[in-house]
Amino acid sequence: MPPADHYPPLTPSARLGLILLLLLALAGCSQEPSRAMLENYLYRLGNATEQSIDKDLRQLPPTAAYPPRRERLRPELELREGLVDTLRLRHCNNLLGLIAERNSSLGRVMPVSKKLVYELRFFTAIRDCRTELPEDAAAELRQQLDEIYQLKKRNLDNVAWNAFYNAPEMEANFALGEPPLAPADDGGIGPVLDGLKRFEQLARLIHRDDGWQLPAFLEQIERDYQILNNNRFGARWLSGLRLLTETLERGSDALQARLEQRALCPLGRSTPQAKILHRVFIKFYAGEVQPYMALLHRSGQRWLQQQQQLLEQLAHSDLLSAYREAVLSPHSKLWRDYEQARRRHVELWQQQLGQCGLMPSRS
């Protein structure tokens, strides 16, 4: 017997087999929990119905993509060169720091989130400066302030639109290909919705004609953008709903095919095969798929509703009309397809188990 440290070398075929085993192990470890759960459900359902089901959920039917940025971007008005520089700012001290900030090297490349904060601060500053201007102020100064104020006021709609629906952080929430929400994980939707509600508050403010003040949370708005970017709830929910809808449709096809064959319970009484199917219903559908469906349903309704409330406050939401109809609405094609797949799946389970007297009562 050779020493422990002198085993014979592996043959090429053995080496290949070991590599395949390692690859399979790594694939199992990296698979998303929700996809693994839904694929297992399809596997169990296929065995119980004696139907062939494609269990591989890595390839899903296409869905609408978020429109390219060039189709969403709104042009922002710029002050004509020298207009601010020639102002006599002794009556507008609060503008000095803002002008210096904008003229700095960092100010010229602001991300849209910081640009939003800057524009809101500048607008309220120039508005208050006009209001507080002494009656004996020069007509030229008053005219300059009016011109800047009107331009900044007209600009707010475009600035807000770009800050919310052209921000990379928001775009990340509509991306395709993110891992789906995991079972029993609401995706941290609470802080995400809180941020969207603050965006909505800002969108409402810019349409008011009174002397509104900047909200206290404005200086921390960057945190809401960070949460959107790090969490990516929207993209993970979208992946989860597409995955679930496809699972329900494939499972329904198998249940339908089984119903169209010989009766599972010809005499209306349970059979061994019916008991197997019943166990799949209780353990894997009611025990795993339904809770995941409820999670996606509840969190999705909240996500879509808050998006609708934000979009309703923005002047250019029509730029997303096709995407809203396809994805980003409680009445979208994506949501309708899911609800239709859910109803069909439930009805087919009721028909199949009802034939055998095995359908659980609602009481």
Short mmCIF file of C-alpha atoms in Angstrom, two decimals:
data_model
loop_
_atom_site.label_atom_id
_atom_site.label_comp_id
_atom_site.label_asym_id
_atom_site.label_seq_id
_atom_site.Cartn_x
_atom_site.Cartn_y
_atom_site.Cartn_z
CA MET A 1 0.00 0.00 0.00
CA PRO A 2 1.54 3.36 -1.04
CA PRO A 3 2.26 6.00 1.63
CA ALA A 4 -0.55 8.48 2.33
CA ASP A 5 1.29 11.26 0.52
CA HIS A 6 2.06 9.16 -2.58
CA TYR A 7 -1.34 8.30 -4.08
CA PRO A 8 -1.30 7.40 -7.80
CA PRO A 9 -2.06 10.35 -10.12
CA LEU A 10 -5.63 10.85 -11.32
CA THR A 11 -6.47 9.66 -14.81
CA PRO A 12 -7.71 12.34 -17.29
CA SER A 13 -11.30 11.04 -17.03
CA ALA A 14 -11.18 11.08 -13.23
CA ARG A 15 -9.74 14.58 -13.31
CA LEU A 16 -12.57 15.73 -15.61
CA GLY A 17 -15.17 14.15 -13.34
CA LEU A 18 -13.75 15.93 -10.31
CA ILE A 19 -13.85 19.27 -12.12
CA LEU A 20 -17.49 18.72 -13.10
CA LEU A 21 -18.41 17.88 -9.52
CA LEU A 22 -16.74 21.06 -8.28
CA LEU A 23 -18.54 23.14 -10.91
CA LEU A 24 -21.88 21.64 -9.94
CA ALA A 25 -21.21 22.33 -6.27
CA LEU A 26 -20.30 25.93 -7.01
CA ALA A 27 -23.43 26.37 -9.15
CA GLY A 28 -25.59 25.04 -6.34
CA CYS A 29 -24.01 27.41 -3.85
CA SER A 30 -24.45 30.46 -6.08
CA GLN A 31 -28.06 29.81 -7.16
CA GLU A 32 -30.59 32.34 -5.91
CA PRO A 33 -32.76 30.91 -3.10
CA SER A 34 -36.03 31.98 -4.76
CA ARG A 35 -35.15 30.44 -8.10
CA ALA A 36 -34.01 27.23 -6.40
CA MET A 37 -37.30 27.08 -4.48
CA LEU A 38 -39.44 27.66 -7.58
CA GLU A 39 -37.48 25.20 -9.71
CA ASN A 40 -37.87 22.58 -6.98
CA TYR A 41 -41.62 23.22 -6.98
CA LEU A 42 -41.78 22.63 -10.73
CA TYR A 43 -39.73 19.44 -10.33
CA ARG A 44 -42.06 18.11 -7.63
CA LEU A 45 -45.16 19.14 -9.56
CA GLY A 46 -43.89 17.48 -12.72
CA ASN A 47 -43.31 14.20 -10.89
CA ALA A 48 -46.68 14.33 -9.15
CA THR A 49 -48.65 15.10 -12.33
CA GLU A 50 -46.47 12.79 -14.43
CA GLN A 51 -45.89 15.65 -16.86
CA SER A 52 -42.69 16.97 -18.40
CA ILE A 53 -41.95 20.50 -17.14
CA ASP A 54 -39.00 22.65 -18.10
CA LYS A 55 -37.60 23.39 -14.63
CA ASP A 56 -34.81 25.70 -15.78
CA LEU A 57 -35.88 29.26 -14.92
CA ARG A 58 -32.67 30.96 -15.96
CA GLN A 59 -34.20 32.07 -19.26
CA LEU A 60 -37.41 34.07 -18.93
CA PRO A 61 -39.66 35.71 -21.54
CA PRO A 62 -38.49 39.24 -22.37
CA THR A 63 -40.03 42.25 -20.71
CA ALA A 64 -39.87 45.96 -21.46
CA ALA A 65 -36.60 47.68 -20.59
CA TYR A 66 -36.31 51.11 -18.97
CA PRO A 67 -36.02 53.67 -21.80
CA PRO A 68 -32.52 54.92 -22.70
CA ARG A 69 -31.39 58.06 -20.93
CA ARG A 70 -31.37 60.09 -24.13
CA GLU A 71 -35.13 59.52 -24.38
CA ARG A 72 -35.75 60.57 -20.78
CA LEU A 73 -33.38 63.50 -20.31
CA ARG A 74 -34.91 66.97 -20.21
CA PRO A 75 -32.76 70.01 -21.14
CA GLU A 76 -32.06 72.35 -18.26
CA LEU A 77 -31.98 76.09 -18.84
CA GLU A 78 -28.73 77.89 -18.14
CA LEU A 79 -28.28 81.46 -17.03
CA ARG A 80 -26.85 83.62 -19.81
CA GLU A 81 -23.17 84.24 -19.30
CA GLY A 82 -22.37 87.08 -16.95
CA LEU A 83 -25.94 87.65 -15.73
CA VAL A 84 -25.19 86.58 -12.15
CA ASP A 85 -21.65 87.93 -12.16
CA THR A 86 -22.86 91.50 -12.81
CA LEU A 87 -25.38 91.46 -9.98
CA ARG A 88 -24.82 93.82 -7.11
CA LEU A 89 -25.28 91.23 -4.39
CA ARG A 90 -25.16 93.40 -1.29
CA HIS A 91 -28.89 92.69 -0.85
CA CYS A 92 -28.53 88.97 -1.66
CA ASN A 93 -25.77 87.71 0.62
CA ASN A 94 -27.27 84.23 0.71
CA LEU A 95 -26.54 83.89 -3.02
CA LEU A 96 -22.81 84.49 -2.74
CA GLY A 97 -21.96 81.04 -1.43
CA LEU A 98 -24.22 79.34 -3.96
CA ILE A 99 -22.63 81.16 -6.88
CA ALA A 100 -19.16 80.30 -5.64
CA GLU A 101 -20.19 76.66 -5.20
CA ARG A 102 -21.56 76.45 -8.75
CA ASN A 103 -18.46 78.08 -10.26
CA SER A 104 -16.08 75.66 -8.55
CA SER A 105 -14.64 72.70 -10.46
CA LEU A 106 -16.77 70.26 -8.48
CA GLY A 107 -19.87 72.37 -8.97
CA ARG A 108 -19.62 72.05 -12.74
CA VAL A 109 -19.87 68.25 -12.59
CA MET A 110 -22.56 67.83 -9.93
CA PRO A 111 -24.51 64.55 -9.98
CA VAL A 112 -28.22 65.07 -10.56
CA SER A 113 -29.00 64.54 -6.87
CA LYS A 114 -26.70 67.37 -5.78
CA LYS A 115 -27.90 69.51 -8.68
CA LEU A 116 -31.45 69.17 -7.34
CA VAL A 117 -30.40 70.38 -3.88
CA TYR A 118 -28.42 73.24 -5.40
CA GLU A 119 -31.26 74.40 -7.66
CA LEU A 120 -33.80 74.32 -4.85
CA ARG A 121 -31.52 76.34 -2.59
CA PHE A 122 -30.77 78.83 -5.38
CA PHE A 123 -34.43 79.23 -6.27
CA THR A 124 -35.54 79.97 -2.71
CA ALA A 125 -32.59 82.34 -2.25
CA ILE A 126 -33.34 84.38 -5.40
CA ARG A 127 -37.07 84.36 -4.56
CA ASP A 128 -36.45 85.69 -1.06
CA CYS A 129 -33.96 88.23 -2.36
CA ARG A 130 -36.60 89.66 -4.74
CA THR A 131 -39.14 89.80 -1.93
CA GLU A 132 -36.80 91.58 0.46
CA LEU A 133 -35.38 94.03 -2.07
CA PRO A 134 -35.63 97.65 -0.83
CA GLU A 135 -38.08 99.89 -2.66
CA ASP A 136 -35.25 102.21 -3.72
CA ALA A 137 -33.26 99.41 -5.38
CA ALA A 138 -32.10 100.16 -8.90
CA ALA A 139 -34.47 99.15 -11.69
CA GLU A 140 -31.65 97.31 -13.47
CA LEU A 141 -31.01 95.14 -10.38
CA ARG A 142 -34.71 94.41 -10.00
CA GLN A 143 -34.92 93.43 -13.69
CA GLN A 144 -31.91 91.13 -13.37
CA LEU A 145 -33.35 89.42 -10.32
CA ASP A 146 -36.69 88.96 -12.06
CA GLU A 147 -35.01 87.39 -15.07
CA ILE A 148 -33.01 84.96 -12.95
CA TYR A 149 -36.03 84.11 -10.82
CA GLN A 150 -38.28 83.35 -13.80
CA LEU A 151 -35.62 81.20 -15.45
CA LYS A 152 -34.97 79.23 -12.26
CA LYS A 153 -38.70 78.76 -11.70
CA ARG A 154 -39.20 77.39 -15.22
CA ASN A 155 -36.18 75.18 -14.73
CA LEU A 156 -37.44 73.37 -11.63
CA ASP A 157 -39.66 70.91 -13.50
CA ASN A 158 -36.80 69.68 -15.66
CA VAL A 159 -34.34 69.61 -12.78
CA ALA A 160 -36.72 67.55 -10.64
CA TRP A 161 -37.50 65.13 -13.48
CA ASN A 162 -33.83 64.56 -14.22
CA ALA A 163 -33.00 64.22 -10.53
CA PHE A 164 -35.59 61.50 -9.97
CA TYR A 165 -35.97 59.47 -13.17
CA ASN A 166 -32.59 60.11 -14.79
CA ALA A 167 -30.57 59.50 -11.63
CA PRO A 168 -28.34 56.40 -11.90
CA GLU A 169 -29.65 55.33 -8.49
CA MET A 170 -33.24 55.23 -9.78
CA GLU A 171 -32.20 53.61 -13.06
CA ALA A 172 -30.62 50.76 -11.08
CA ASN A 173 -34.07 49.93 -9.69
CA PHE A 174 -35.42 49.23 -13.17
CA ALA A 175 -32.49 47.14 -14.38
CA LEU A 176 -33.04 43.66 -15.75
CA GLY A 177 -30.86 40.84 -14.46
CA GLU A 178 -30.69 41.65 -10.75
CA PRO A 179 -31.11 38.62 -8.43
CA PRO A 180 -34.74 38.21 -7.34
CA LEU A 181 -35.98 38.96 -3.85
CA ALA A 182 -35.32 36.00 -1.58
CA PRO A 183 -38.15 34.12 0.17
CA ALA A 184 -39.21 35.70 3.48
CA ASP A 185 -37.24 38.87 2.63
CA ASP A 186 -39.16 42.09 1.98
CA GLY A 187 -36.05 43.57 0.42
CA GLY A 188 -35.79 46.39 2.94
CA ILE A 189 -38.62 48.19 1.19
CA GLY A 190 -39.40 50.48 4.15
CA PRO A 191 -36.42 52.86 3.81
CA VAL A 192 -36.80 52.79 0.01
CA LEU A 193 -40.41 53.95 0.20
CA ASP A 194 -39.50 56.59 2.78
CA GLY A 195 -37.01 58.04 0.29
CA LEU A 196 -39.55 58.04 -2.54
CA LYS A 197 -42.02 59.83 -0.28
CA ARG A 198 -39.44 62.55 0.35
CA PHE A 199 -38.91 62.83 -3.41
CA GLU A 200 -42.68 63.25 -3.77
CA GLN A 201 -42.68 66.00 -1.13
CA LEU A 202 -40.04 67.91 -3.08
CA ALA A 203 -41.97 67.45 -6.32
CA ARG A 204 -45.09 68.88 -4.65
CA LEU A 205 -43.18 71.86 -3.25
CA ILE A 206 -41.95 73.19 -6.58
CA HIS A 207 -45.52 73.65 -7.82
CA ARG A 208 -46.58 75.79 -4.88
CA ASP A 209 -46.78 79.56 -5.34
CA ASP A 210 -46.44 80.52 -1.69
CA GLY A 211 -43.16 81.25 0.06
CA TRP A 212 -42.41 77.62 0.88
CA GLN A 213 -39.28 76.78 2.80
CA LEU A 214 -36.76 74.07 2.13
CA PRO A 215 -37.56 70.92 4.13
CA ALA A 216 -35.15 69.91 6.89
CA PHE A 217 -34.44 66.56 5.23
CA LEU A 218 -33.00 68.16 2.09
CA GLU A 219 -29.41 68.10 3.33
CA GLN A 220 -29.67 64.34 3.93
CA ILE A 221 -31.36 63.54 0.60
CA GLU A 222 -28.14 61.93 -0.63
CA ARG A 223 -28.77 59.13 1.84
CA ASP A 224 -32.04 58.31 0.06
CA TYR A 225 -30.17 58.04 -3.22
CA GLN A 226 -27.59 55.77 -1.59
CA ILE A 227 -30.34 53.49 -0.25
CA LEU A 228 -31.92 53.28 -3.70
CA ASN A 229 -28.59 52.37 -5.26
CA ASN A 230 -27.48 49.87 -2.62
CA ASN A 231 -30.86 48.23 -2.12
CA ARG A 232 -32.17 48.06 -5.71
CA PHE A 233 -35.50 46.81 -4.44
CA GLY A 234 -37.32 47.60 -7.69
CA ALA A 235 -35.01 45.53 -9.87
CA ARG A 236 -35.02 42.60 -7.43
CA TRP A 237 -38.80 42.71 -7.13
CA LEU A 238 -39.11 42.83 -10.91
CA SER A 239 -36.90 39.74 -11.26
CA GLY A 240 -38.89 37.94 -8.58
CA LEU A 241 -42.26 38.68 -10.15
CA ARG A 242 -41.12 37.58 -13.61
CA LEU A 243 -39.72 34.39 -12.10
CA LEU A 244 -42.92 33.68 -10.18
CA THR A 245 -45.19 34.38 -13.15
CA GLU A 246 -43.24 31.99 -15.37
CA THR A 247 -43.33 29.32 -12.66
CA LEU A 248 -47.10 29.61 -12.30
CA GLU A 249 -47.61 29.44 -16.06
CA ARG A 250 -45.43 26.34 -16.50
CA GLY A 251 -47.03 24.68 -13.50
CA SER A 252 -50.50 25.48 -14.79
CA ASP A 253 -49.71 23.91 -18.15
CA ALA A 254 -48.76 20.70 -16.33
CA LEU A 255 -51.92 20.72 -14.21
CA GLN A 256 -54.04 21.42 -17.28
CA ALA A 257 -52.43 18.58 -19.21
CA ARG A 258 -53.03 16.20 -16.30
CA LEU A 259 -56.69 17.19 -16.12
CA GLU A 260 -57.11 16.48 -19.83
CA GLN A 261 -55.78 12.94 -19.41
CA ARG A 262 -57.41 10.09 -17.50
CA ALA A 263 -59.03 11.09 -14.24
CA LEU A 264 -56.69 11.13 -11.27
CA CYS A 265 -59.49 9.87 -9.03
CA PRO A 266 -61.91 8.00 -11.33
CA LEU A 267 -64.31 7.17 -8.51
CA GLY A 268 -64.04 10.54 -6.81
CA ARG A 269 -61.92 9.05 -4.04
CA SER A 270 -58.27 9.59 -3.26
CA THR A 271 -55.65 7.42 -4.98
CA PRO A 272 -51.94 6.95 -4.20
CA GLN A 273 -50.99 9.34 -7.01
CA ALA A 274 -53.52 11.87 -5.80
CA LYS A 275 -52.00 11.74 -2.31
CA ILE A 276 -48.57 12.48 -3.81
CA LEU A 277 -50.01 15.47 -5.64
CA HIS A 278 -51.75 16.61 -2.45
CA ARG A 279 -48.44 16.50 -0.55
CA VAL A 280 -46.85 18.67 -3.24
CA PHE A 281 -49.71 21.16 -2.86
CA ILE A 282 -49.42 21.33 0.94
CA LYS A 283 -45.65 21.26 1.33
CA PHE A 284 -44.35 23.08 -1.72
CA TYR A 285 -47.18 25.23 -3.08
CA ALA A 286 -48.97 26.27 0.11
CA GLY A 287 -45.82 26.01 2.22
CA GLU A 288 -43.31 27.80 -0.03
CA VAL A 289 -44.73 29.28 -3.25
CA GLN A 290 -47.77 30.99 -1.72
CA PRO A 291 -45.79 32.86 0.99
CA TYR A 292 -43.35 34.08 -1.67
CA MET A 293 -46.27 35.14 -3.87
CA ALA A 294 -47.82 37.06 -0.96
CA LEU A 295 -44.49 38.78 -0.28
CA LEU A 296 -44.10 39.90 -3.89
CA HIS A 297 -47.74 40.94 -4.10
CA ARG A 298 -47.72 43.12 -0.97
CA SER A 299 -44.34 44.74 -1.53
CA GLY A 300 -45.01 45.19 -5.24
CA GLN A 301 -48.26 47.01 -4.63
CA ARG A 302 -46.51 49.41 -2.24
CA TRP A 303 -43.62 49.99 -4.66
CA LEU A 304 -45.84 50.63 -7.68
CA GLN A 305 -48.23 52.86 -5.74
CA GLN A 306 -45.44 55.08 -4.46
CA GLN A 307 -43.93 55.34 -7.92
CA GLN A 308 -47.32 56.42 -9.26
CA GLN A 309 -47.67 59.09 -6.59
CA LEU A 310 -44.25 60.49 -7.42
CA LEU A 311 -44.85 60.44 -11.18
CA GLU A 312 -48.17 62.25 -10.78
CA GLN A 313 -46.31 65.24 -9.33
CA LEU A 314 -43.82 65.53 -12.21
CA ALA A 315 -44.36 67.48 -15.40
CA HIS A 316 -42.70 65.01 -17.77
CA SER A 317 -44.07 61.65 -16.66
CA ASP A 318 -45.40 61.17 -20.20
CA LEU A 319 -41.83 60.31 -21.20
CA LEU A 320 -42.32 57.03 -19.35
CA SER A 321 -45.87 56.32 -20.55
CA ALA A 322 -44.96 53.18 -22.52
CA TYR A 323 -42.78 51.84 -19.71
CA ARG A 324 -45.50 52.52 -17.14
CA GLU A 325 -48.01 50.66 -19.26
CA ALA A 326 -45.65 47.70 -19.56
CA VAL A 327 -44.05 47.58 -16.09
CA LEU A 328 -44.35 50.54 -13.74
CA SER A 329 -48.04 50.62 -12.85
CA PRO A 330 -50.54 48.63 -10.79
CA HIS A 331 -52.35 48.14 -14.12
CA SER A 332 -49.28 47.30 -16.20
CA LYS A 333 -48.98 44.30 -18.51
CA LEU A 334 -46.42 42.83 -16.11
CA TRP A 335 -48.90 42.96 -13.21
CA ARG A 336 -51.85 41.75 -15.28
CA ASP A 337 -49.84 38.77 -16.54
CA TYR A 338 -48.93 37.87 -12.97
CA GLU A 339 -52.50 38.12 -11.69
CA GLN A 340 -53.82 36.08 -14.60
CA ALA A 341 -51.18 33.38 -14.01
CA ARG A 342 -52.01 33.32 -10.29
CA ARG A 343 -55.76 32.96 -10.86
CA ARG A 344 -55.31 30.21 -13.43
CA HIS A 345 -52.94 28.28 -11.18
CA VAL A 346 -55.31 28.43 -8.21
CA GLU A 347 -58.29 27.37 -10.32
CA LEU A 348 -56.41 24.38 -11.77
CA TRP A 349 -55.31 23.23 -8.32
CA GLN A 350 -58.93 23.48 -7.17
CA GLN A 351 -60.15 21.43 -10.12
CA GLN A 352 -57.45 18.78 -9.75
CA LEU A 353 -57.70 18.24 -6.01
CA GLY A 354 -61.45 18.84 -5.99
CA GLN A 355 -61.93 15.72 -8.13
CA CYS A 356 -60.39 13.71 -5.32
CA GLY A 357 -62.00 15.50 -2.39
CA LEU A 358 -58.58 16.71 -1.28
CA MET A 359 -58.87 20.46 -1.72
CA PRO A 360 -58.43 22.14 1.69
CA SER A 361 -61.43 24.09 2.91
CA ARG A 362 -61.17 27.86 3.41
CA SER A 363 -62.46 27.64 6.98
#
